[in-house]
């Protein structure tokens, strides 16, 4: 089963997303970028990252940059999951290597379909 690392500071959002993805994927979670980097070594190979942009301690864009600096995750798909709609954030995420951008709140079925399409 493919592994997804979900990083979001909202426990509610993590619960909703985890519940919608666990039938198809193995989902690990972290509440910010610092904790994501701490749990990443014990996750096993990650097939896709779902990163919130605005989080305490380390935001999603900084985490994306750190993930892209790891040889094993240089090309792993990364979806930014955020309430941000400003074009500057999208452009920054794209320049750092984000695969896509999903605006919250999102429909869990559409998110699942998007992830399945990316990982197909």
PDB file of C-alpha atoms in Angstrom:
ATOM      1  CA  UNK A   1       0.000   0.000   0.000  1.00  0.00           C
ATOM      2  CA  UNK A   2       1.334   3.432  -0.921  1.00  0.00           C
ATOM      3  CA  UNK A   3       2.236   5.805   1.899  1.00  0.00           C
ATOM      4  CA  UNK A   4       1.029   9.401   2.240  1.00  0.00           C
ATOM      5  CA  UNK A   5       2.470  11.839   4.759  1.00  0.00           C
ATOM      6  CA  UNK A   6      -0.208  14.356   5.724  1.00  0.00           C
ATOM      7  CA  UNK A   7       1.077  17.511   7.424  1.00  0.00           C
ATOM      8  CA  UNK A   8      -1.497  19.973   8.750  1.00  0.00           C
ATOM      9  CA  UNK A   9      -1.796  21.828  12.042  1.00  0.00           C
ATOM     10  CA  UNK A  10      -5.571  21.273  12.175  1.00  0.00           C
ATOM     11  CA  UNK A  11      -6.489  17.988  13.856  1.00  0.00           C
ATOM     12  CA  UNK A  12      -9.959  18.253  12.312  1.00  0.00           C
ATOM     13  CA  UNK A  13      -8.582  18.524   8.784  1.00  0.00           C
ATOM     14  CA  UNK A  14      -6.160  15.649   9.422  1.00  0.00           C
ATOM     15  CA  UNK A  15      -9.030  13.473  10.686  1.00  0.00           C
ATOM     16  CA  UNK A  16     -11.248  14.229   7.686  1.00  0.00           C
ATOM     17  CA  UNK A  17      -8.482  13.589   5.182  1.00  0.00           C
ATOM     18  CA  UNK A  18      -7.153  10.502   6.947  1.00  0.00           C
ATOM     19  CA  UNK A  19     -10.642   9.007   7.088  1.00  0.00           C
ATOM     20  CA  UNK A  20     -11.151   9.576   3.378  1.00  0.00           C
ATOM     21  CA  UNK A  21      -7.778   8.128   2.353  1.00  0.00           C
ATOM     22  CA  UNK A  22      -7.148   5.161   4.659  1.00  0.00           C
ATOM     23  CA  UNK A  23      -9.094   2.671   2.548  1.00  0.00           C
ATOM     24  CA  UNK A  24      -6.692   3.262  -0.348  1.00  0.00           C
ATOM     25  CA  UNK A  25      -3.470   4.463   1.317  1.00  0.00           C
ATOM     26  CA  UNK A  26      -1.337   4.117   4.415  1.00  0.00           C
ATOM     27  CA  UNK A  27      -1.509   7.600   5.974  1.00  0.00           C
ATOM     28  CA  UNK A  28       1.019   9.006   8.440  1.00  0.00           C
ATOM     29  CA  UNK A  29       0.514  12.427  10.005  1.00  0.00           C
ATOM     30  CA  UNK A  30       2.339  15.358  11.527  1.00  0.00           C
ATOM     31  CA  UNK A  31       1.043  18.678  12.823  1.00  0.00           C
ATOM     32  CA  UNK A  32       3.819  20.884  11.457  1.00  0.00           C
ATOM     33  CA  UNK A  33       6.959  20.780   9.354  1.00  0.00           C
ATOM     34  CA  UNK A  34       9.312  20.160  12.280  1.00  0.00           C
ATOM     35  CA  UNK A  35       7.329  17.108  13.389  1.00  0.00           C
ATOM     36  CA  UNK A  36       7.040  15.912   9.784  1.00  0.00           C
ATOM     37  CA  UNK A  37      10.819  15.866   9.422  1.00  0.00           C
ATOM     38  CA  UNK A  38      11.052  14.015  12.737  1.00  0.00           C
ATOM     39  CA  UNK A  39       8.591  11.259  11.727  1.00  0.00           C
ATOM     40  CA  UNK A  40       9.729  10.967   8.102  1.00  0.00           C
ATOM     41  CA  UNK A  41      12.570   8.498   8.781  1.00  0.00           C
ATOM     42  CA  UNK A  42      10.184   6.088  10.527  1.00  0.00           C
ATOM     43  CA  UNK A  43       7.437   6.352   7.873  1.00  0.00           C
ATOM     44  CA  UNK A  44       9.102   4.167   5.304  1.00  0.00           C
ATOM     45  CA  UNK A  45       9.070   5.307   1.684  1.00  0.00           C
ATOM     46  CA  UNK A  46       6.513   8.076   1.151  1.00  0.00           C
ATOM     47  CA  UNK A  47       4.655   8.041  -2.188  1.00  0.00           C
ATOM     48  CA  UNK A  48       3.010  11.466  -1.802  1.00  0.00           C
ATOM     49  CA  UNK A  49       3.123  14.417   0.594  1.00  0.00           C
ATOM     50  CA  UNK A  50       0.078  16.537   1.514  1.00  0.00           C
ATOM     51  CA  UNK A  51       1.308  19.782   3.071  1.00  0.00           C
ATOM     52  CA  UNK A  52      -0.604  22.663   4.603  1.00  0.00           C
ATOM     53  CA  UNK A  53       1.016  26.021   3.814  1.00  0.00           C
ATOM     54  CA  UNK A  54       0.355  27.910   7.052  1.00  0.00           C
ATOM     55  CA  UNK A  55       1.581  26.026  10.122  1.00  0.00           C
ATOM     56  CA  UNK A  56       3.479  26.929  13.286  1.00  0.00           C
ATOM     57  CA  UNK A  57       7.149  26.017  13.785  1.00  0.00           C
ATOM     58  CA  UNK A  58       7.776  25.275  10.085  1.00  0.00           C
ATOM     59  CA  UNK A  59       5.398  26.197   7.279  1.00  0.00           C
ATOM     60  CA  UNK A  60       4.600  24.010   4.306  1.00  0.00           C
ATOM     61  CA  UNK A  61       6.727  25.941   1.810  1.00  0.00           C
ATOM     62  CA  UNK A  62       9.811  25.578   4.000  1.00  0.00           C
ATOM     63  CA  UNK A  63       9.020  21.883   4.471  1.00  0.00           C
ATOM     64  CA  UNK A  64       8.584  21.467   0.709  1.00  0.00           C
ATOM     65  CA  UNK A  65      12.014  22.991   0.153  1.00  0.00           C
ATOM     66  CA  UNK A  66      13.563  20.617   2.701  1.00  0.00           C
ATOM     67  CA  UNK A  67      11.799  17.589   1.166  1.00  0.00           C
ATOM     68  CA  UNK A  68      13.042  18.509  -2.308  1.00  0.00           C
ATOM     69  CA  UNK A  69      16.558  18.676  -0.879  1.00  0.00           C
ATOM     70  CA  UNK A  70      16.386  14.977   0.062  1.00  0.00           C
ATOM     71  CA  UNK A  71      17.585  12.798  -2.841  1.00  0.00           C
ATOM     72  CA  UNK A  72      14.977  10.109  -2.123  1.00  0.00           C
ATOM     73  CA  UNK A  73      12.110  12.645  -2.351  1.00  0.00           C
ATOM     74  CA  UNK A  74      13.392  14.927  -5.116  1.00  0.00           C
ATOM     75  CA  UNK A  75      10.595  13.806  -7.482  1.00  0.00           C
ATOM     76  CA  UNK A  76       7.946  12.533  -5.028  1.00  0.00           C
ATOM     77  CA  UNK A  77       4.583  14.222  -5.645  1.00  0.00           C
ATOM     78  CA  UNK A  78       3.721  17.021  -3.204  1.00  0.00           C
ATOM     79  CA  UNK A  79       0.241  18.544  -2.983  1.00  0.00           C
ATOM     80  CA  UNK A  80      -0.084  21.797  -1.108  1.00  0.00           C
ATOM     81  CA  UNK A  81      -3.312  21.757   0.899  1.00  0.00           C
ATOM     82  CA  UNK A  82      -4.287  25.224   2.056  1.00  0.00           C
ATOM     83  CA  UNK A  83      -6.797  28.001   2.503  1.00  0.00           C
ATOM     84  CA  UNK A  84      -4.391  30.370   0.719  1.00  0.00           C
ATOM     85  CA  UNK A  85      -5.646  31.540  -2.650  1.00  0.00           C
ATOM     86  CA  UNK A  86      -2.985  34.171  -3.381  1.00  0.00           C
ATOM     87  CA  UNK A  87      -1.132  33.592  -6.624  1.00  0.00           C
ATOM     88  CA  UNK A  88       2.213  34.415  -4.960  1.00  0.00           C
ATOM     89  CA  UNK A  89       1.911  31.309  -2.759  1.00  0.00           C
ATOM     90  CA  UNK A  90       1.108  29.102  -5.749  1.00  0.00           C
ATOM     91  CA  UNK A  91       4.029  30.461  -7.728  1.00  0.00           C
ATOM     92  CA  UNK A  92       6.398  30.000  -4.780  1.00  0.00           C
ATOM     93  CA  UNK A  93       5.163  26.419  -4.250  1.00  0.00           C
ATOM     94  CA  UNK A  94       5.566  25.644  -7.945  1.00  0.00           C
ATOM     95  CA  UNK A  95       9.081  27.110  -7.994  1.00  0.00           C
ATOM     96  CA  UNK A  96       9.976  24.872  -5.028  1.00  0.00           C
ATOM     97  CA  UNK A  97       8.689  21.779  -6.816  1.00  0.00           C
ATOM     98  CA  UNK A  98       5.077  21.334  -5.702  1.00  0.00           C
ATOM     99  CA  UNK A  99       3.066  19.015  -7.919  1.00  0.00           C
ATOM    100  CA  UNK A 100      -0.266  20.702  -7.265  1.00  0.00           C
ATOM    101  CA  UNK A 101      -2.397  22.975  -5.096  1.00  0.00           C
ATOM    102  CA  UNK A 102      -5.641  22.025  -3.346  1.00  0.00           C
ATOM    103  CA  UNK A 103      -7.728  24.735  -1.668  1.00  0.00           C
ATOM    104  CA  UNK A 104      -9.393  23.859   1.655  1.00  0.00           C
ATOM    105  CA  UNK A 105     -12.057  23.031   2.350  1.00  0.00           C
ATOM    106  CA  UNK A 106     -11.969  20.361  -0.313  1.00  0.00           C
ATOM    107  CA  UNK A 107     -14.279  17.476  -1.006  1.00  0.00           C
ATOM    108  CA  UNK A 108     -12.644  14.279   0.286  1.00  0.00           C
ATOM    109  CA  UNK A 109     -13.768  12.266  -2.767  1.00  0.00           C
ATOM    110  CA  UNK A 110     -12.193  14.787  -5.140  1.00  0.00           C
ATOM    111  CA  UNK A 111      -8.966  14.800  -3.136  1.00  0.00           C
ATOM    112  CA  UNK A 112      -8.864  10.990  -3.235  1.00  0.00           C
ATOM    113  CA  UNK A 113      -9.448  11.009  -6.997  1.00  0.00           C
ATOM    114  CA  UNK A 114      -6.699  13.608  -7.493  1.00  0.00           C
ATOM    115  CA  UNK A 115      -4.216  11.569  -5.462  1.00  0.00           C
ATOM    116  CA  UNK A 116      -5.128   8.350  -7.260  1.00  0.00           C
ATOM    117  CA  UNK A 117      -4.625  10.105 -10.606  1.00  0.00           C
ATOM    118  CA  UNK A 118      -1.216  11.455  -9.565  1.00  0.00           C
ATOM    119  CA  UNK A 119      -0.042   8.087  -8.256  1.00  0.00           C
ATOM    120  CA  UNK A 120      -1.421   6.025 -11.157  1.00  0.00           C
TER     121      UNK A 120
END
